[in-house]
mmCIF file of C-alpha atoms and ligand atoms in Angstrom:
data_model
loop_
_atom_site.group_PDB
_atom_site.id
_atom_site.type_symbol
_atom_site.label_atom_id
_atom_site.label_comp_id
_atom_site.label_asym_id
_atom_site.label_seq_id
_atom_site.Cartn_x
_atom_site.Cartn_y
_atom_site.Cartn_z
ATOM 1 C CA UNK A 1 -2.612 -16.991 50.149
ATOM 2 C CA UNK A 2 -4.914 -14.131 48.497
ATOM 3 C CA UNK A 3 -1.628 -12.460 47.434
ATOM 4 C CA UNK A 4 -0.432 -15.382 45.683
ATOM 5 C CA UNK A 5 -4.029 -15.940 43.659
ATOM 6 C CA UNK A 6 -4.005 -12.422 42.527
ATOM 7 C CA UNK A 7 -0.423 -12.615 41.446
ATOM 8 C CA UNK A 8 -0.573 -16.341 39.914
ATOM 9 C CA UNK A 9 -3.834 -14.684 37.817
ATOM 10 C CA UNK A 10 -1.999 -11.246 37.200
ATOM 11 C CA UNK A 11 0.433 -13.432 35.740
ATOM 12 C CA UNK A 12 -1.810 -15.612 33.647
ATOM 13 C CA UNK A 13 -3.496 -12.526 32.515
ATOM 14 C CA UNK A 14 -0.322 -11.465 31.450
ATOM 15 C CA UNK A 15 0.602 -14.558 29.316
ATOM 16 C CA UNK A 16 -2.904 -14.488 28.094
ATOM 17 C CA UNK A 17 -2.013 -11.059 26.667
ATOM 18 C CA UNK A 18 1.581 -11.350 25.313
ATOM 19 C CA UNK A 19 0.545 -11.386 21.878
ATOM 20 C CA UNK A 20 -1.365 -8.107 21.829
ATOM 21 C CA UNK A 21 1.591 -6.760 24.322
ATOM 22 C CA UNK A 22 4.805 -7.795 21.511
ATOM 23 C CA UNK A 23 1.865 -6.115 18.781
ATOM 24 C CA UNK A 24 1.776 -3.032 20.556
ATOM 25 C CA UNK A 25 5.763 -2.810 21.358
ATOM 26 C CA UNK A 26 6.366 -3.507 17.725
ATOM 27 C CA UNK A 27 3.861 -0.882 16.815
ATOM 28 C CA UNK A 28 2.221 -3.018 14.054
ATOM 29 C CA UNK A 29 -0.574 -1.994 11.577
ATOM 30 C CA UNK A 30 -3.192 -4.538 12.848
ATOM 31 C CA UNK A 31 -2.438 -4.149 16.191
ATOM 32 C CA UNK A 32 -6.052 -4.306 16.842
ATOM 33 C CA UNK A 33 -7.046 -6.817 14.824
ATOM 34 C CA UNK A 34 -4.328 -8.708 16.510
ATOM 35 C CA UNK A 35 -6.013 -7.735 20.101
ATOM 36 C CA UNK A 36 -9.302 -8.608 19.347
ATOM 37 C CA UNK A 37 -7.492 -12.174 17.816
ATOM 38 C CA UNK A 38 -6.130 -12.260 21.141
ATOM 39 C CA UNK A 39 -8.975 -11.263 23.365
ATOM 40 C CA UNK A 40 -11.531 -13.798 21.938
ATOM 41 C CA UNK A 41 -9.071 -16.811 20.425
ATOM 42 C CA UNK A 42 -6.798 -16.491 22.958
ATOM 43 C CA UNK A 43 -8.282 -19.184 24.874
ATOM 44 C CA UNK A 44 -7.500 -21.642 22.622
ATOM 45 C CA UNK A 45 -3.656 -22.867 22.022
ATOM 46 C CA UNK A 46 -3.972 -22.243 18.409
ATOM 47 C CA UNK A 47 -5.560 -19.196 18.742
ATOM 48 C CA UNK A 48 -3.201 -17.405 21.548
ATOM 49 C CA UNK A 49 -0.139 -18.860 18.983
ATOM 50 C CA UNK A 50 -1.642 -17.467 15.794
ATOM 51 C CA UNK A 51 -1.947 -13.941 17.234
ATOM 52 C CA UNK A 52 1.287 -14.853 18.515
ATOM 53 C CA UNK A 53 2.783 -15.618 14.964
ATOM 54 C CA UNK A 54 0.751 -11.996 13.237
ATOM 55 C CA UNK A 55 2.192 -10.094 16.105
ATOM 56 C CA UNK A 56 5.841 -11.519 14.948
ATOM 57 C CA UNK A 57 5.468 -11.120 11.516
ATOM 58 C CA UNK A 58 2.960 -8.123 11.028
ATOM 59 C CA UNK A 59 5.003 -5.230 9.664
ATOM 60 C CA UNK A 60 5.341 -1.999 11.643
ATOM 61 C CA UNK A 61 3.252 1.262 10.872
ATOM 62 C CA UNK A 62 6.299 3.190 10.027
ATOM 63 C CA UNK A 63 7.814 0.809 7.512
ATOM 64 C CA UNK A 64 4.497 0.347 5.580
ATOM 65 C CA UNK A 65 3.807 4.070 5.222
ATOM 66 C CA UNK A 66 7.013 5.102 4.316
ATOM 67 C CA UNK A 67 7.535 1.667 1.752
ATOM 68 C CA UNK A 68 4.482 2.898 -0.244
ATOM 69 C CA UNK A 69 5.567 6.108 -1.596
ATOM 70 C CA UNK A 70 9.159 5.328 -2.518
ATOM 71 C CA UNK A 71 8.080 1.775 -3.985
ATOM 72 C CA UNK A 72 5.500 3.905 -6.579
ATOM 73 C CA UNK A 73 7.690 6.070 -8.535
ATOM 74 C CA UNK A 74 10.390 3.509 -8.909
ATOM 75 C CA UNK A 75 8.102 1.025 -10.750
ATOM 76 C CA UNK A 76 6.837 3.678 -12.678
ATOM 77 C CA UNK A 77 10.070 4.873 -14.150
ATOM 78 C CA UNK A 78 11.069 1.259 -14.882
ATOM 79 C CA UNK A 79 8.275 0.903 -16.934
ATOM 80 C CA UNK A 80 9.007 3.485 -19.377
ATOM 81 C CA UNK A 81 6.821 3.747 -22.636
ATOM 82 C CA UNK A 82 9.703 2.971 -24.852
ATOM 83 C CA UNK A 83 11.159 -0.219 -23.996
ATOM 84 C CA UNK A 84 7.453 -1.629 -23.713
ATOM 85 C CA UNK A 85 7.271 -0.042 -27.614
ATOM 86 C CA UNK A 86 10.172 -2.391 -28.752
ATOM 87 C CA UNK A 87 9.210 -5.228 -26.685
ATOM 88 C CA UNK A 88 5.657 -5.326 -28.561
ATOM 89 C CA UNK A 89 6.777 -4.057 -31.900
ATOM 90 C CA UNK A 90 6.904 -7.315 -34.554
ATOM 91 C CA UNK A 91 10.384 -8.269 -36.009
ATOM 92 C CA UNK A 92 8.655 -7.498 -39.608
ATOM 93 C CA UNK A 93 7.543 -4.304 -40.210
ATOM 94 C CA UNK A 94 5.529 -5.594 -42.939
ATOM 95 C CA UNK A 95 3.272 -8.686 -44.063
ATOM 96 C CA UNK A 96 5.536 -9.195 -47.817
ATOM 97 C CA UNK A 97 9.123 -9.594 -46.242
ATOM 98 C CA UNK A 98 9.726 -13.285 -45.365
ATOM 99 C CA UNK A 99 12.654 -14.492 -43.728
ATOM 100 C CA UNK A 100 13.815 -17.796 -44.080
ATOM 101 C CA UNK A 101 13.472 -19.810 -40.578
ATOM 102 C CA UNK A 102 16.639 -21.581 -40.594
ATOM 103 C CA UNK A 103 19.136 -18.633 -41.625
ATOM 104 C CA UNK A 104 17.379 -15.357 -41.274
ATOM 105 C CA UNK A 105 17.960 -14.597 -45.281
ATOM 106 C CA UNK A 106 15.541 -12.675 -46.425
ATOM 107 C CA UNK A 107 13.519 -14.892 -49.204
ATOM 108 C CA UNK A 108 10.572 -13.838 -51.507
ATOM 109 C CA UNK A 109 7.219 -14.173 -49.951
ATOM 110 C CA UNK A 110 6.211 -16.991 -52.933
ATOM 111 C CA UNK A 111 9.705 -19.334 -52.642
ATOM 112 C CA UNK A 112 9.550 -22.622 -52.046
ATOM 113 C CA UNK A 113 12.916 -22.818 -50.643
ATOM 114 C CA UNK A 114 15.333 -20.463 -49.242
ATOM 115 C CA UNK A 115 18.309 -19.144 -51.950
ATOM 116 C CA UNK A 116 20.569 -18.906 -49.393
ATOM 117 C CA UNK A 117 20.778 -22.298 -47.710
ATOM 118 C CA UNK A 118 17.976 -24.419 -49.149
ATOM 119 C CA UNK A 119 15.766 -24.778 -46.604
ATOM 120 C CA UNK A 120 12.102 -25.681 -47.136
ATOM 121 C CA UNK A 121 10.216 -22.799 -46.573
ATOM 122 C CA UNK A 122 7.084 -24.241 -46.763
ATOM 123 C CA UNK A 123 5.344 -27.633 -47.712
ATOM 124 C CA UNK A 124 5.480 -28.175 -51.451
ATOM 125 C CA UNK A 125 1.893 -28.038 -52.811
ATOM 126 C CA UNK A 126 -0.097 -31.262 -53.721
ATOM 127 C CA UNK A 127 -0.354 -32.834 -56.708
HETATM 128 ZN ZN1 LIG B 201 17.947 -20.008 -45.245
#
């Protein structure tokens, strides 16, 4: 009868502790975090399932630490200077060349309308 008490509370023990045991098999970063989760949530359902659920899902050490330095250097060289340059850089290089809205002609900077396909350029002035 002893036997089976110490083995039904080994065994609840164990199920307490099944999220801090599938954190430490996966090897995850928060492993302790997780534990201590575990240790004094564990007790309730919602709790024992959440440290359940970050056990599952936390990512291992090994992954993390090797996913940093490789990520770094590959954003870097897609952001090159240059194409951020161009990206910036205004259509007109300067504030006198006008071109017309509807064609892309280039017009003077005081026409009304553009030569090349009449389109308003602006709002005739009042009289
Ligand atoms: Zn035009």
């Amino acid at each position: 009868m002893v036997a089976v008490m110490i083995f039904a509370f080994a065994l609840a023990v164990v199920v307490y502790f099944i999220p801090s045991i599938v954190a430490y098999a996966r090897r995850t970063q928060n492993f302790l975090a997780i534990f201590l989760l575990n240790l004094f949530l564990g007790w309730s359902l919602l709790g024992w399932i959440g440290s359940l659920i970050w056990a599952l899902l936390d990512e291992k050490k090994g992954y993390a630490y090797v996913q940093i330095p490789v990520a770094a250097p590959s954003n870097n060289a897609s952001i090159s200077p240059q194409p951020r340059a161009i990206m910036t850089a205004p259509p007109t290089p300067s504030s006198t060349a006008v071109f017309c809205p509807h064609c892309g002609h280039a017009v003077g900077p005081e026409d009304l309308f553009c030569a090349h396909c009449g389109h308003a350029l602006r709002q005739p002035p009042e009289k």
